[in-house]
Amino acid sequence: MVPGWFAGEGDDFRLLGTRCSACASVFFPREDAFCRNPGCPGGELAEVPLSRKGRVWSYTDSRYRPPSPYVSDPELEWQSYALIAVELEFERIVVLGQAVPGVTVADLTVGMEMEVVPGVLNEDAETTWTTWHWRPTGVGA
């Protein structure tokens, strides 16, 4: 999806953020130009792997096809999916993402523990667009 937002595979898969050396604020999506904390005098930004786990902060389902730049085949019937906002375990920031296929809003509750895993956003004959998905902990791949 976006280069530099995640790395690794399997249990080593991580979202990547940045941390300010002056105020310790963590950002996702990553910030490479300046600290977004308005009270910070500014510091160097370093890439940091983010927590793999967190808790459901909020969730909803997508019942319509998002507009561009979302990539999907308009000829195919739209398939709804769950969107989950997860508060990361250590950073305490909220990251939005899709649920793994098969997990619906009926399976989710606020406060439920989730983990980030690699997922497929879209694919065609030449390219697979990788992204991240949220999966309830303890559920196999």
CSV table of N, CA and C in Angstrom, one decimal:
chain,number,residue,atom,x,y,z
A,1,MET,N,0.8,-1.2,0.0
A,1,MET,CA,0.0,0.0,0.0
A,1,MET,C,0.9,1.2,0.0
A,2,VAL,N,1.4,1.6,1.1
A,2,VAL,CA,2.3,2.8,1.2
A,2,VAL,C,3.7,2.3,1.7
A,3,PRO,N,4.7,2.5,0.9
A,3,PRO,CA,6.0,2.1,1.4
A,3,PRO,C,6.4,2.8,2.7
A,4,GLY,N,7.0,2.0,3.6
A,4,GLY,CA,7.5,2.5,4.8
A,4,GLY,C,6.5,2.5,6.0
A,5,TRP,N,5.3,2.1,5.7
A,5,TRP,CA,4.2,2.1,6.8
A,5,TRP,C,4.2,0.8,7.5
A,6,PHE,N,4.8,-0.3,7.0
A,6,PHE,CA,4.9,-1.6,7.7
A,6,PHE,C,6.0,-2.4,7.1
A,7,ALA,N,6.5,-3.4,7.9
A,7,ALA,CA,7.6,-4.3,7.4
A,7,ALA,C,7.4,-5.6,8.1
A,8,GLY,N,8.1,-6.6,7.6
A,8,GLY,CA,8.2,-7.9,8.2
A,8,GLY,C,7.1,-8.8,7.7
A,9,GLU,N,7.2,-10.1,8.1
A,9,GLU,CA,6.2,-11.1,7.7
A,9,GLU,C,5.9,-11.9,9.0
A,10,GLY,N,4.7,-12.6,8.9
A,10,GLY,CA,4.3,-13.5,10.0
A,10,GLY,C,4.3,-12.8,11.4
A,11,ASP,N,5.0,-13.4,12.4
A,11,ASP,CA,5.0,-12.8,13.7
A,11,ASP,C,5.9,-11.6,13.8
A,12,ASP,N,6.7,-11.4,12.7
A,12,ASP,CA,7.6,-10.2,12.7
A,12,ASP,C,6.9,-9.0,12.0
A,13,PHE,N,5.7,-9.2,11.5
A,13,PHE,CA,5.0,-8.1,10.9
A,13,PHE,C,4.7,-6.9,11.9
A,14,ARG,N,5.1,-5.7,11.5
A,14,ARG,CA,4.9,-4.6,12.3
A,14,ARG,C,4.5,-3.3,11.5
A,15,LEU,N,3.6,-2.5,12.1
A,15,LEU,CA,3.4,-1.2,11.5
A,15,LEU,C,4.6,-0.4,12.0
A,16,LEU,N,5.0,0.6,11.1
A,16,LEU,CA,6.1,1.4,11.4
A,16,LEU,C,5.7,2.9,11.6
A,17,GLY,N,6.1,3.5,12.7
A,17,GLY,CA,5.8,4.9,13.0
A,17,GLY,C,7.1,5.6,13.2
A,18,THR,N,7.0,6.9,13.6
A,18,THR,CA,8.1,7.6,14.0
A,18,THR,C,7.9,8.2,15.4
A,19,ARG,N,9.1,8.4,16.1
A,19,ARG,CA,9.1,9.0,17.4
A,19,ARG,C,10.0,10.2,17.4
A,20,CYS,N,9.5,11.3,18.1
A,20,CYS,CA,10.2,12.5,18.2
A,20,CYS,C,11.2,12.4,19.3
A,21,SER,N,12.5,12.8,19.1
A,21,SER,CA,13.5,12.7,20.1
A,21,SER,C,13.3,13.7,21.2
A,22,ALA,N,12.6,14.8,20.9
A,22,ALA,CA,12.5,15.9,21.9
A,22,ALA,C,11.3,15.6,22.9
A,23,CYS,N,10.2,15.2,22.4
A,23,CYS,CA,9.0,15.0,23.2
A,23,CYS,C,8.5,13.6,23.3
A,24,ALA,N,9.1,12.7,22.6
A,24,ALA,CA,8.7,11.2,22.6
A,24,ALA,C,7.3,10.9,22.0
A,25,SER,N,6.7,11.9,21.3
A,25,SER,CA,5.5,11.7,20.6
A,25,SER,C,5.7,10.7,19.5
A,26,VAL,N,4.7,9.7,19.3
A,26,VAL,CA,4.8,8.7,18.3
A,26,VAL,C,3.7,9.0,17.3
A,27,PHE,N,4.0,8.8,16.0
A,27,PHE,CA,3.1,9.1,14.9
A,27,PHE,C,2.9,8.0,14.0
A,28,PHE,N,1.7,7.7,13.6
A,28,PHE,CA,1.3,6.8,12.5
A,28,PHE,C,0.0,7.4,11.9
A,29,PRO,N,0.0,7.6,10.6
A,29,PRO,CA,1.1,7.3,9.7
A,29,PRO,C,2.4,8.0,10.1
A,30,ARG,N,3.5,7.5,9.7
A,30,ARG,CA,4.8,8.1,10.0
A,30,ARG,C,4.9,9.5,9.6
A,31,GLU,N,5.7,10.2,10.3
A,31,GLU,CA,6.0,11.6,10.0
A,31,GLU,C,7.5,11.8,9.8
A,32,ASP,N,8.0,12.3,8.7
A,32,ASP,CA,9.4,12.4,8.4
A,32,ASP,C,9.9,13.8,8.3
A,33,ALA,N,9.0,14.8,8.4
A,33,ALA,CA,9.5,16.2,8.2
A,33,ALA,C,9.6,16.9,9.5
A,34,PHE,N,8.6,16.9,10.4
A,34,PHE,CA,8.6,17.6,11.6
A,34,PHE,C,7.7,17.0,12.6
A,35,CYS,N,7.9,17.3,13.9
A,35,CYS,CA,7.1,16.8,15.0
A,35,CYS,C,5.7,17.5,14.9
A,36,ARG,N,4.7,16.7,14.9
A,36,ARG,CA,3.3,17.3,14.8
A,36,ARG,C,2.7,17.7,16.1
A,37,ASN,N,3.5,17.5,17.2
A,37,ASN,CA,3.0,18.0,18.5
A,37,ASN,C,3.2,19.5,18.6
A,38,PRO,N,2.1,20.3,18.7
A,38,PRO,CA,2.2,21.7,18.7
A,38,PRO,C,3.0,22.3,19.8
A,39,GLY,N,3.2,21.6,20.9
A,39,GLY,CA,3.9,22.1,22.1
A,39,GLY,C,5.4,21.7,22.1
A,40,CYS,N,5.8,21.0,21.0
A,40,CYS,CA,7.2,20.5,21.0
A,40,CYS,C,8.1,21.5,20.2
A,41,PRO,N,9.3,21.8,20.7
A,41,PRO,CA,10.2,22.6,20.0
A,41,PRO,C,10.8,21.9,18.7
A,42,GLY,N,10.6,20.6,18.6
A,42,GLY,CA,11.1,19.9,17.5
A,42,GLY,C,12.3,19.1,17.8
A,43,GLY,N,12.3,17.9,17.3
A,43,GLY,CA,13.5,17.0,17.5
A,43,GLY,C,13.6,16.1,16.3
A,44,GLU,N,14.6,15.3,16.3
A,44,GLU,CA,14.8,14.3,15.2
A,44,GLU,C,13.7,13.3,15.3
A,45,LEU,N,13.3,12.8,14.2
A,45,LEU,CA,12.3,11.8,14.1
A,45,LEU,C,12.9,10.5,13.7
A,46,ALA,N,12.7,9.4,14.5
A,46,ALA,CA,13.3,8.1,14.2
A,46,ALA,C,12.2,7.1,14.0
A,47,GLU,N,12.4,6.2,13.0
A,47,GLU,CA,11.5,5.2,12.7
A,47,GLU,C,11.4,4.2,13.9
A,48,VAL,N,10.2,3.8,14.3
A,48,VAL,CA,10.1,2.8,15.4
A,48,VAL,C,9.0,1.8,15.0
A,49,PRO,N,9.2,0.5,15.3
A,49,PRO,CA,8.2,-0.5,15.1
A,49,PRO,C,7.1,-0.2,16.2
A,50,LEU,N,5.9,-0.4,15.8
A,50,LEU,CA,4.7,-0.1,16.8
A,50,LEU,C,4.3,-1.4,17.4
A,51,SER,N,3.5,-1.3,18.4
A,51,SER,CA,3.0,-2.5,19.1
A,51,SER,C,2.2,-3.4,18.1
A,52,ARG,N,2.3,-4.7,18.3
A,52,ARG,CA,1.5,-5.6,17.4
A,52,ARG,C,0.1,-5.8,17.9
A,53,LYS,N,-0.1,-5.4,19.2
A,53,LYS,CA,-1.4,-5.7,19.8
A,53,LYS,C,-2.0,-4.4,20.3
A,54,GLY,N,-3.3,-4.4,20.5
A,54,GLY,CA,-4.0,-3.3,21.0
A,54,GLY,C,-5.5,-3.7,21.3
A,55,ARG,N,-6.3,-2.7,21.7
A,55,ARG,CA,-7.7,-3.0,22.0
A,55,ARG,C,-8.6,-2.2,21.1
A,56,VAL,N,-9.8,-2.8,20.8
A,56,VAL,CA,-10.8,-2.1,19.9
A,56,VAL,C,-11.2,-0.9,20.6
A,57,TRP,N,-11.1,0.2,20.0
A,57,TRP,CA,-11.5,1.5,20.4
A,57,TRP,C,-12.9,1.8,19.8
A,58,SER,N,-13.1,1.5,18.6
A,58,SER,CA,-14.4,1.6,17.9
A,58,SER,C,-14.3,0.7,16.6
A,59,TYR,N,-15.5,0.6,16.0
A,59,TYR,CA,-15.6,-0.2,14.8
A,59,TYR,C,-16.9,0.1,14.1
A,60,THR,N,-16.9,-0.3,12.8
A,60,THR,CA,-18.0,-0.1,11.9
A,60,THR,C,-17.9,-1.0,10.7
A,61,ASP,N,-18.9,-1.0,9.8
A,61,ASP,CA,-18.7,-1.8,8.6
A,61,ASP,C,-18.8,-0.9,7.4
A,62,SER,N,-18.2,-1.3,6.3
A,62,SER,CA,-18.3,-0.5,5.1
A,62,SER,C,-19.3,-1.2,4.2
A,63,ARG,N,-20.4,-0.5,3.9
A,63,ARG,CA,-21.5,-1.0,3.1
A,63,ARG,C,-21.5,-0.4,1.7
A,64,TYR,N,-20.5,0.4,1.4
A,64,TYR,CA,-20.4,1.0,0.1
A,64,TYR,C,-19.0,1.0,-0.4
A,65,ARG,N,-18.8,1.1,-1.7
A,65,ARG,CA,-17.4,1.1,-2.3
A,65,ARG,C,-16.8,2.5,-2.1
A,66,PRO,N,-15.7,2.6,-1.4
A,66,PRO,CA,-15.0,3.9,-1.2
A,66,PRO,C,-14.6,4.5,-2.5
A,67,PRO,N,-14.5,5.8,-2.5
A,67,PRO,CA,-14.1,6.5,-3.8
A,67,PRO,C,-12.6,6.3,-4.0
A,68,SER,N,-12.1,6.7,-5.1
A,68,SER,CA,-10.7,6.7,-5.5
A,68,SER,C,-9.9,7.5,-4.5
A,69,PRO,N,-8.8,7.1,-4.0
A,69,PRO,CA,-7.8,6.2,-4.7
A,69,PRO,C,-8.0,4.8,-4.2
A,70,TYR,N,-9.1,4.4,-3.5
A,70,TYR,CA,-9.3,3.0,-3.2
A,70,TYR,C,-9.3,2.2,-4.4
A,71,VAL,N,-8.6,1.0,-4.4
A,71,VAL,CA,-8.5,0.2,-5.6
A,71,VAL,C,-9.5,-1.0,-5.5
A,72,SER,N,-10.4,-1.0,-6.4
A,72,SER,CA,-11.3,-2.2,-6.5
A,72,SER,C,-11.9,-2.2,-7.9
A,73,ASP,N,-12.3,-3.4,-8.3
A,73,ASP,CA,-12.9,-3.6,-9.6
A,73,ASP,C,-14.4,-3.2,-9.6
A,74,PRO,N,-14.8,-2.1,-10.3
A,74,PRO,CA,-16.2,-1.7,-10.3
A,74,PRO,C,-17.1,-2.7,-10.9
A,75,GLU,N,-16.6,-3.7,-11.7
A,75,GLU,CA,-17.4,-4.7,-12.3
A,75,GLU,C,-17.9,-5.8,-11.3
A,76,LEU,N,-17.1,-5.9,-10.2
A,76,LEU,CA,-17.5,-6.9,-9.2
A,76,LEU,C,-18.4,-6.4,-8.2
A,77,GLU,N,-19.2,-7.3,-7.6
A,77,GLU,CA,-20.2,-6.9,-6.6
A,77,GLU,C,-19.4,-6.5,-5.3
A,78,TRP,N,-19.8,-5.4,-4.7
A,78,TRP,CA,-19.1,-4.9,-3.5
A,78,TRP,C,-19.3,-5.8,-2.3
A,79,GLN,N,-18.2,-6.2,-1.6
A,79,GLN,CA,-18.3,-7.0,-0.4
A,79,GLN,C,-18.0,-6.1,0.8
A,80,SER,N,-18.9,-6.1,1.7
A,80,SER,CA,-18.7,-5.3,2.9
A,80,SER,C,-17.6,-5.9,3.8
A,81,TYR,N,-16.9,-5.0,4.6
A,81,TYR,CA,-15.9,-5.5,5.5
A,81,TYR,C,-15.9,-4.6,6.7
A,82,ALA,N,-15.4,-5.1,7.8
A,82,ALA,CA,-15.4,-4.4,9.1
A,82,ALA,C,-14.1,-3.5,9.1
A,83,LEU,N,-14.3,-2.3,9.6
A,83,LEU,CA,-13.3,-1.3,9.9
A,83,LEU,C,-13.1,-1.2,11.4
A,84,ILE,N,-11.9,-1.3,11.9
A,84,ILE,CA,-11.6,-1.3,13.3
A,84,ILE,C,-10.6,-0.2,13.6
A,85,ALA,N,-10.9,0.6,14.7
A,85,ALA,CA,-10.0,1.5,15.2
A,85,ALA,C,-9.4,0.9,16.5
A,86,VAL,N,-8.1,0.6,16.5
A,86,VAL,CA,-7.4,-0.1,17.6
A,86,VAL,C,-6.5,0.9,18.3
A,87,GLU,N,-6.6,0.9,19.6
A,87,GLU,CA,-5.7,1.7,20.4
A,87,GLU,C,-4.5,0.8,20.7
A,88,LEU,N,-3.3,1.2,20.3
A,88,LEU,CA,-2.1,0.3,20.4
A,88,LEU,C,-1.7,0.2,21.9
A,89,GLU,N,-1.2,-1.0,22.2
A,89,GLU,CA,-0.9,-1.4,23.6
A,89,GLU,C,0.0,-0.4,24.3
A,90,PHE,N,1.1,-0.1,23.7
A,90,PHE,CA,2.1,0.8,24.4
A,90,PHE,C,2.1,2.2,24.0
A,91,GLU,N,1.9,2.5,22.7
A,91,GLU,CA,1.9,3.9,22.3
A,91,GLU,C,0.6,4.7,22.6
A,92,ARG,N,-0.5,3.9,22.8
A,92,ARG,CA,-1.8,4.5,23.1
A,92,ARG,C,-2.3,5.5,22.0
A,93,ILE,N,-1.9,5.2,20.8
A,93,ILE,CA,-2.4,5.9,19.7
A,93,ILE,C,-3.4,5.0,19.0
A,94,VAL,N,-4.4,5.6,18.3
A,94,VAL,CA,-5.4,4.8,17.6
A,94,VAL,C,-5.1,4.7,16.1
A,95,VAL,N,-5.1,3.4,15.6
A,95,VAL,CA,-4.8,3.1,14.2
A,95,VAL,C,-6.0,2.4,13.6
A,96,LEU,N,-6.5,2.9,12.5
A,96,LEU,CA,-7.6,2.4,11.8
A,96,LEU,C,-7.2,1.4,10.8
A,97,GLY,N,-7.9,0.3,10.6
A,97,GLY,CA,-7.6,-0.7,9.6
A,97,GLY,C,-8.8,-1.7,9.4
A,98,GLN,N,-8.7,-2.5,8.4
A,98,GLN,CA,-9.7,-3.5,8.1
A,98,GLN,C,-9.5,-4.7,9.0
A,99,ALA,N,-10.6,-5.4,9.3
A,99,ALA,CA,-10.6,-6.7,9.9
A,99,ALA,C,-10.1,-7.7,9.0
A,100,VAL,N,-9.5,-8.8,9.5
A,100,VAL,CA,-9.2,-9.9,8.6
A,100,VAL,C,-10.5,-10.4,7.9
A,101,PRO,N,-10.4,-11.0,6.7
A,101,PRO,CA,-11.6,-11.5,6.1
A,101,PRO,C,-12.3,-12.6,7.0
A,102,GLY,N,-13.6,-12.5,7.1
A,102,GLY,CA,-14.3,-13.4,7.9
A,102,GLY,C,-14.8,-12.8,9.3
A,103,VAL,N,-14.1,-11.8,9.7
A,103,VAL,CA,-14.5,-11.1,11.0
A,103,VAL,C,-15.4,-10.0,10.6
A,104,THR,N,-16.6,-10.0,11.2
A,104,THR,CA,-17.6,-9.0,11.0
A,104,THR,C,-17.8,-8.2,12.3
A,105,VAL,N,-18.7,-7.1,12.1
A,105,VAL,CA,-18.9,-6.3,13.3
A,105,VAL,C,-19.7,-7.1,14.4
A,106,ALA,N,-20.4,-8.2,14.0
A,106,ALA,CA,-21.0,-9.0,15.0
A,106,ALA,C,-20.0,-9.8,15.9
A,107,ASP,N,-18.8,-9.9,15.4
A,107,ASP,CA,-17.7,-10.6,16.1
A,107,ASP,C,-16.9,-9.7,17.1
A,108,LEU,N,-17.2,-8.3,17.0
A,108,LEU,CA,-16.3,-7.4,17.7
A,108,LEU,C,-17.0,-6.7,18.9
A,109,THR,N,-16.2,-6.4,19.9
A,109,THR,CA,-16.7,-5.6,21.0
A,109,THR,C,-15.6,-4.6,21.4
A,110,VAL,N,-16.0,-3.4,21.9
A,110,VAL,CA,-15.1,-2.4,22.3
A,110,VAL,C,-14.3,-3.0,23.5
A,111,GLY,N,-13.0,-2.8,23.4
A,111,GLY,CA,-12.1,-3.4,24.5
A,111,GLY,C,-11.5,-4.7,24.1
A,112,MET,N,-12.0,-5.4,23.1
A,112,MET,CA,-11.5,-6.7,22.6
A,112,MET,C,-10.0,-6.5,22.2
A,113,GLU,N,-9.2,-7.5,22.6
A,113,GLU,CA,-7.8,-7.5,22.2
A,113,GLU,C,-7.6,-7.9,20.7
A,114,MET,N,-6.8,-7.1,20.0
A,114,MET,CA,-6.6,-7.4,18.5
A,114,MET,C,-5.0,-7.4,18.3
A,115,GLU,N,-4.7,-8.0,17.2
A,115,GLU,CA,-3.3,-8.0,16.7
A,115,GLU,C,-3.2,-7.6,15.3
A,116,VAL,N,-2.1,-7.0,14.9
A,116,VAL,CA,-1.9,-6.6,13.5
A,116,VAL,C,-1.3,-7.7,12.7
A,117,VAL,N,-1.8,-8.0,11.5
A,117,VAL,CA,-1.3,-9.0,10.7
A,117,VAL,C,-1.2,-8.5,9.2
A,118,PRO,N,-0.4,-9.1,8.4
A,118,PRO,CA,-0.4,-8.7,7.0
A,118,PRO,C,-1.7,-9.1,6.3
A,119,GLY,N,-2.1,-8.3,5.3
A,119,GLY,CA,-3.3,-8.6,4.6
A,119,GLY,C,-3.1,-8.2,3.1
A,120,VAL,N,-4.1,-8.6,2.3
A,120,VAL,CA,-4.1,-8.2,0.9
A,120,VAL,C,-5.2,-7.2,0.7
A,121,LEU,N,-4.8,-6.0,0.2
A,121,LEU,CA,-5.8,-5.0,-0.1
A,121,LEU,C,-6.5,-5.3,-1.4
A,122,ASN,N,-5.7,-5.6,-2.5
A,122,ASN,CA,-6.2,-6.0,-3.8
A,122,ASN,C,-5.1,-6.7,-4.5
A,123,GLU,N,-5.5,-7.4,-5.6
A,123,GLU,CA,-4.5,-8.1,-6.4
A,123,GLU,C,-5.0,-8.2,-7.8
A,124,ASP,N,-4.1,-8.3,-8.7
A,124,ASP,CA,-4.4,-8.6,-10.1
A,124,ASP,C,-3.4,-9.5,-10.6
A,125,ALA,N,-3.3,-9.8,-11.9
A,125,ALA,CA,-2.4,-10.7,-12.5
A,125,ALA,C,-0.9,-10.4,-12.3
A,126,GLU,N,-0.6,-9.1,-12.1
A,126,GLU,CA,0.8,-8.6,-12.0
A,126,GLU,C,1.2,-8.2,-10.6
A,127,THR,N,0.2,-7.7,-9.8
A,127,THR,CA,0.6,-7.1,-8.5
A,127,THR,C,-0.4,-7.5,-7.4
A,128,THR,N,0.2,-7.7,-6.2
A,128,THR,CA,-0.5,-7.8,-5.0
A,128,THR,C,-0.2,-6.6,-4.1
A,129,TRP,N,-1.3,-5.9,-3.7
A,129,TRP,CA,-1.1,-4.7,-2.9
A,129,TRP,C,-1.3,-5.2,-1.4
A,130,THR,N,-0.2,-5.1,-0.6
A,130,THR,CA,-0.2,-5.6,0.7
A,130,THR,C,-0.6,-4.4,1.7
A,131,THR,N,-1.3,-4.7,2.7
A,131,THR,CA,-1.7,-3.8,3.7
A,131,THR,C,-1.7,-4.5,5.1
A,132,TRP,N,-2.3,-3.9,6.1
A,132,TRP,CA,-2.4,-4.5,7.4
A,132,TRP,C,-3.9,-4.8,7.7
A,133,HIS,N,-4.1,-5.8,8.5
A,133,HIS,CA,-5.5,-6.1,8.9
A,133,HIS,C,-5.4,-6.3,10.5
A,134,TRP,N,-6.5,-6.2,11.1
A,134,TRP,CA,-6.7,-6.4,12.5
A,134,TRP,C,-7.4,-7.8,12.7
A,135,ARG,N,-6.8,-8.6,13.6
A,135,ARG,CA,-7.3,-9.9,13.9
A,135,ARG,C,-7.5,-10.1,15.4
A,136,PRO,N,-8.6,-10.6,15.8
A,136,PRO,CA,-8.7,-10.9,17.3
A,136,PRO,C,-7.6,-11.8,17.7
A,137,THR,N,-7.0,-11.6,18.9
A,137,THR,CA,-5.9,-12.4,19.3
A,137,THR,C,-6.4,-13.8,19.6
A,138,GLY,N,-5.5,-14.8,19.4
A,138,GLY,CA,-5.9,-16.2,19.6
A,138,GLY,C,-6.5,-16.8,18.4
A,139,VAL,N,-6.8,-16.1,17.3
A,139,VAL,CA,-7.4,-16.6,16.1
A,139,VAL,C,-6.3,-16.9,15.1
A,140,GLY,N,-6.3,-18.1,14.5
A,140,GLY,CA,-5.2,-18.5,13.6
A,140,GLY,C,-5.4,-17.8,12.3
A,141,ALA,N,-4.3,-17.8,11.5
A,141,ALA,CA,-4.3,-17.1,10.2
A,141,ALA,C,-5.2,-17.7,9.2
